PDB file of C-alpha atoms in Angstrom:
ATOM      1  CA  MET A   1     154.690  68.278-252.489  1.00  0.00           C
ATOM      2  CA  PRO A   2     158.348  68.653-250.923  1.00  0.00           C
ATOM      3  CA  LYS A   3     159.802  65.648-249.102  1.00  0.00           C
ATOM      4  CA  VAL A   4     161.368  66.086-245.763  1.00  0.00           C
ATOM      5  CA  ILE A   5     163.137  63.450-243.932  1.00  0.00           C
ATOM      6  CA  VAL A   6     162.733  63.777-240.085  1.00  0.00           C
ATOM      7  CA  THR A   7     165.071  61.827-237.861  1.00  0.00           C
ATOM      8  CA  GLY A   8     164.171  60.877-234.425  1.00  0.00           C
ATOM      9  CA  ALA A   9     160.513  61.199-235.276  1.00  0.00           C
ATOM     10  CA  SER A  10     159.469  59.240-231.942  1.00  0.00           C
ATOM     11  CA  GLY A  11     161.149  61.844-229.998  1.00  0.00           C
ATOM     12  CA  PHE A  12     159.550  64.908-228.529  1.00  0.00           C
ATOM     13  CA  LEU A  13     160.987  67.498-230.918  1.00  0.00           C
ATOM     14  CA  GLY A  14     160.551  65.035-233.998  1.00  0.00           C
ATOM     15  CA  LYS A  15     157.058  64.493-233.195  1.00  0.00           C
ATOM     16  CA  ASN A  16     155.944  67.890-233.038  1.00  0.00           C
ATOM     17  CA  ILE A  17     157.750  68.762-236.141  1.00  0.00           C
ATOM     18  CA  CYS A  18     156.018  66.149-237.774  1.00  0.00           C
ATOM     19  CA  ASN A  19     152.592  67.132-236.606  1.00  0.00           C
ATOM     20  CA  TYR A  20     153.711  70.335-237.916  1.00  0.00           C
ATOM     21  CA  LEU A  21     154.571  69.914-241.147  1.00  0.00           C
ATOM     22  CA  THR A  22     151.066  68.774-242.825  1.00  0.00           C
ATOM     23  CA  ASP A  23     151.749  70.116-246.042  1.00  0.00           C
ATOM     24  CA  TYR A  24     154.951  68.225-246.619  1.00  0.00           C
ATOM     25  CA  GLU A  25     155.549  64.373-247.571  1.00  0.00           C
ATOM     26  CA  LEU A  26     157.015  63.209-244.413  1.00  0.00           C
ATOM     27  CA  ILE A  27     159.647  60.332-244.054  1.00  0.00           C
ATOM     28  CA  LYS A  28     159.775  59.492-240.284  1.00  0.00           C
ATOM     29  CA  VAL A  29     162.816  57.713-239.374  1.00  0.00           C
ATOM     30  CA  TYR A  30     163.443  55.920-236.232  1.00  0.00           C
ATOM     31  CA  ASN A  31     165.808  53.643-234.506  1.00  0.00           C
ATOM     32  CA  ASN A  32     162.902  51.436-233.000  1.00  0.00           C
ATOM     33  CA  THR A  33     161.764  48.588-234.784  1.00  0.00           C
ATOM     34  CA  LYS A  34     158.323  48.727-233.028  1.00  0.00           C
ATOM     35  CA  ILE A  35     157.476  51.948-234.959  1.00  0.00           C
ATOM     36  CA  GLU A  36     155.291  51.060-237.963  1.00  0.00           C
ATOM     37  CA  ASP A  37     154.878  54.403-239.855  1.00  0.00           C
ATOM     38  CA  GLY A  38     158.354  55.077-240.719  1.00  0.00           C
ATOM     39  CA  TRP A  39     161.726  53.799-241.587  1.00  0.00           C
ATOM     40  CA  VAL A  40     163.844  52.299-239.334  1.00  0.00           C
ATOM     41  CA  CYS A  41     167.477  53.248-239.784  1.00  0.00           C
ATOM     42  CA  ASP A  42     170.776  52.942-237.794  1.00  0.00           C
ATOM     43  CA  LEU A  43     172.017  56.377-238.781  1.00  0.00           C
ATOM     44  CA  THR A  44     175.416  55.254-237.774  1.00  0.00           C
ATOM     45  CA  ASN A  45     175.543  52.885-240.528  1.00  0.00           C
ATOM     46  CA  LYS A  46     176.766  54.688-243.503  1.00  0.00           C
ATOM     47  CA  SER A  47     175.333  52.361-246.022  1.00  0.00           C
ATOM     48  CA  ALA A  48     171.802  52.209-244.313  1.00  0.00           C
ATOM     49  CA  VAL A  49     171.636  56.346-244.429  1.00  0.00           C
ATOM     50  CA  LYS A  50     172.889  56.133-247.924  1.00  0.00           C
ATOM     51  CA  MET A  51     170.162  53.707-248.861  1.00  0.00           C
ATOM     52  CA  LEU A  52     167.615  56.078-246.866  1.00  0.00           C
ATOM     53  CA  ILE A  53     168.514  58.893-248.621  1.00  0.00           C
ATOM     54  CA  GLU A  54     168.750  57.587-252.243  1.00  0.00           C
ATOM     55  CA  LYS A  55     165.359  55.878-252.001  1.00  0.00           C
ATOM     56  CA  SER A  56     163.513  58.791-250.336  1.00  0.00           C
ATOM     57  CA  ASN A  57     165.171  61.690-252.197  1.00  0.00           C
ATOM     58  CA  PRO A  58     164.308  64.346-249.730  1.00  0.00           C
ATOM     59  CA  ASP A  59     164.391  67.930-250.269  1.00  0.00           C
ATOM     60  CA  VAL A  60     164.889  68.733-246.510  1.00  0.00           C
ATOM     61  CA  ILE A  61     166.758  66.529-243.661  1.00  0.00           C
ATOM     62  CA  SER A  62     165.303  67.916-240.096  1.00  0.00           C
ATOM     63  CA  HIS A  63     167.768  66.026-237.859  1.00  0.00           C
ATOM     64  CA  CYS A  64     166.350  65.591-234.583  1.00  0.00           C
ATOM     65  CA  ALA A  65     167.725  62.321-233.510  1.00  0.00           C
ATOM     66  CA  ALA A  66     169.651  62.273-230.301  1.00  0.00           C
ATOM     67  CA  ASP A  67     170.207  60.282-227.095  1.00  0.00           C
ATOM     68  CA  PRO A  68     169.540  62.789-223.871  1.00  0.00           C
ATOM     69  CA  SER A  69     172.248  61.278-221.796  1.00  0.00           C
ATOM     70  CA  PRO A  70     174.210  58.017-221.806  1.00  0.00           C
ATOM     71  CA  LYS A  71     172.633  55.358-219.279  1.00  0.00           C
ATOM     72  CA  HIS A  72     175.900  54.137-217.805  1.00  0.00           C
ATOM     73  CA  PRO A  73     179.606  55.154-217.806  1.00  0.00           C
ATOM     74  CA  GLU A  74     180.311  52.148-220.474  1.00  0.00           C
ATOM     75  CA  ASP A  75     177.970  54.027-222.809  1.00  0.00           C
ATOM     76  CA  TYR A  76     179.764  57.012-223.422  1.00  0.00           C
ATOM     77  CA  GLU A  77     181.664  55.704-226.291  1.00  0.00           C
ATOM     78  CA  GLN A  78     178.324  54.632-228.164  1.00  0.00           C
ATOM     79  CA  PHE A  79     176.637  58.084-226.890  1.00  0.00           C
ATOM     80  CA  ILE A  80     179.317  60.107-228.846  1.00  0.00           C
ATOM     81  CA  LYS A  81     179.195  57.914-231.826  1.00  0.00           C
ATOM     82  CA  ASN A  82     175.523  58.097-232.146  1.00  0.00           C
ATOM     83  CA  HIS A  83     175.383  61.844-232.271  1.00  0.00           C
ATOM     84  CA  ILE A  84     178.702  62.348-234.348  1.00  0.00           C
ATOM     85  CA  LEU A  85     178.330  59.792-236.865  1.00  0.00           C
ATOM     86  CA  SER A  86     174.726  60.078-237.629  1.00  0.00           C
ATOM     87  CA  THR A  87     175.016  63.904-238.440  1.00  0.00           C
ATOM     88  CA  VAL A  88     178.156  63.092-240.436  1.00  0.00           C
ATOM     89  CA  ASN A  89     176.507  60.063-242.523  1.00  0.00           C
ATOM     90  CA  LEU A  90     173.321  62.303-243.137  1.00  0.00           C
ATOM     91  CA  LEU A  91     175.642  65.252-244.419  1.00  0.00           C
ATOM     92  CA  GLU A  92     177.705  63.067-246.541  1.00  0.00           C
ATOM     93  CA  ASN A  93     174.878  61.815-248.315  1.00  0.00           C
ATOM     94  CA  CYS A  94     172.809  64.747-249.115  1.00  0.00           C
ATOM     95  CA  LYS A  95     172.237  65.679-252.534  1.00  0.00           C
ATOM     96  CA  PRO A  96     173.400  69.038-253.662  1.00  0.00           C
ATOM     97  CA  GLY A  97     170.460  71.512-252.931  1.00  0.00           C
ATOM     98  CA  THR A  98     168.802  69.391-250.176  1.00  0.00           C
ATOM     99  CA  LYS A  99     168.378  71.782-247.002  1.00  0.00           C
ATOM    100  CA  PHE A 100     169.575  70.346-243.530  1.00  0.00           C
ATOM    101  CA  ILE A 101     168.062  71.393-240.401  1.00  0.00           C
ATOM    102  CA  TYR A 102     170.254  70.496-237.177  1.00  0.00           C
ATOM    103  CA  ILE A 103     168.116  70.504-234.240  1.00  0.00           C
ATOM    104  CA  SER A 104     170.359  71.236-231.413  1.00  0.00           C
ATOM    105  CA  SER A 105     170.057  72.108-227.696  1.00  0.00           C
ATOM    106  CA  VAL A 106     170.223  74.933-225.237  1.00  0.00           C
ATOM    107  CA  LEU A 107     172.705  72.786-223.371  1.00  0.00           C
ATOM    108  CA  VAL A 108     175.460  73.787-225.677  1.00  0.00           C
ATOM    109  CA  PHE A 109     175.339  77.174-223.911  1.00  0.00           C
ATOM    110  CA  GLY A 110     175.610  75.669-220.213  1.00  0.00           C
ATOM    111  CA  ASN A 111     175.417  78.419-217.696  1.00  0.00           C
ATOM    112  CA  CYS A 112     177.177  81.085-219.925  1.00  0.00           C
ATOM    113  CA  PHE A 113     174.624  82.002-222.463  1.00  0.00           C
ATOM    114  CA  PRO A 114     175.376  83.547-224.944  1.00  0.00           C
ATOM    115  CA  VAL A 115     178.872  82.017-224.853  1.00  0.00           C
ATOM    116  CA  MET A 116     178.988  78.478-225.713  1.00  0.00           C
ATOM    117  CA  GLU A 117     180.267  76.342-223.083  1.00  0.00           C
ATOM    118  CA  PRO A 118     178.702  73.215-222.404  1.00  0.00           C
ATOM    119  CA  THR A 119     178.517  71.494-219.042  1.00  0.00           C
ATOM    120  CA  ASN A 120     177.834  68.197-219.882  1.00  0.00           C
ATOM    121  CA  LEU A 121     178.552  65.484-222.503  1.00  0.00           C
ATOM    122  CA  TYR A 122     175.355  65.914-224.332  1.00  0.00           C
ATOM    123  CA  GLY A 123     175.701  69.758-224.971  1.00  0.00           C
ATOM    124  CA  ALA A 124     179.211  68.860-226.011  1.00  0.00           C
ATOM    125  CA  CYS A 125     178.240  66.587-228.456  1.00  0.00           C
ATOM    126  CA  LYS A 126     175.632  69.047-229.811  1.00  0.00           C
ATOM    127  CA  LEU A 127     177.729  72.047-229.983  1.00  0.00           C
ATOM    128  CA  SER A 128     180.174  69.552-231.755  1.00  0.00           C
ATOM    129  CA  CYS A 129     177.441  68.617-234.390  1.00  0.00           C
ATOM    130  CA  GLU A 130     176.722  72.128-235.140  1.00  0.00           C
ATOM    131  CA  HIS A 131     180.461  72.848-236.072  1.00  0.00           C
ATOM    132  CA  ILE A 132     180.602  69.729-238.102  1.00  0.00           C
ATOM    133  CA  CYS A 133     177.251  71.341-240.062  1.00  0.00           C
ATOM    134  CA  GLU A 134     178.784  74.498-240.371  1.00  0.00           C
ATOM    135  CA  ALA A 135     182.071  72.436-241.982  1.00  0.00           C
ATOM    136  CA  TYR A 136     179.670  71.074-244.826  1.00  0.00           C
TER     137      TYR A 136
END
C-alpha cells in the first residue's frame, strides 16, 4: 500500500484528501499539538521535516499546509516564512522518485485568469511556491 504524507491534514483540503485516499497508508501532518491521529511537525524546521520524511518514507507528499492570511501586520514575516520554508524543506528532503503534489490556489490569478497576477500576499506566496516546485 503506497504511503502518502498529507500536510495540513486538519485543513479543508487536507481533510478531504485524507477522506478520499482510502486505499493508501496516510501520514497526516499537523502543526497543532491537539491532534492525536498523525504527526505534529513544524514544516519550517528543516531537521523536523527531514526526520518526518526519513521515518515515514513516503511514496507521495501532498502539500496542503497553508495559512490563508496573516492575522496582524506584524505577522507578515512569519506568514511568508511558513509558506516558502515549508515547501522548500519538503522538496529538499524528498527522496528520489517521491511524487510531490503542491496544492495551490485560484488566488494566484487575482482578477486576471488565466494570467497569474495575485492581488494579495496569500496568492503571491502560493505562486512563489509553484515556481519553487518547478525549480525542483
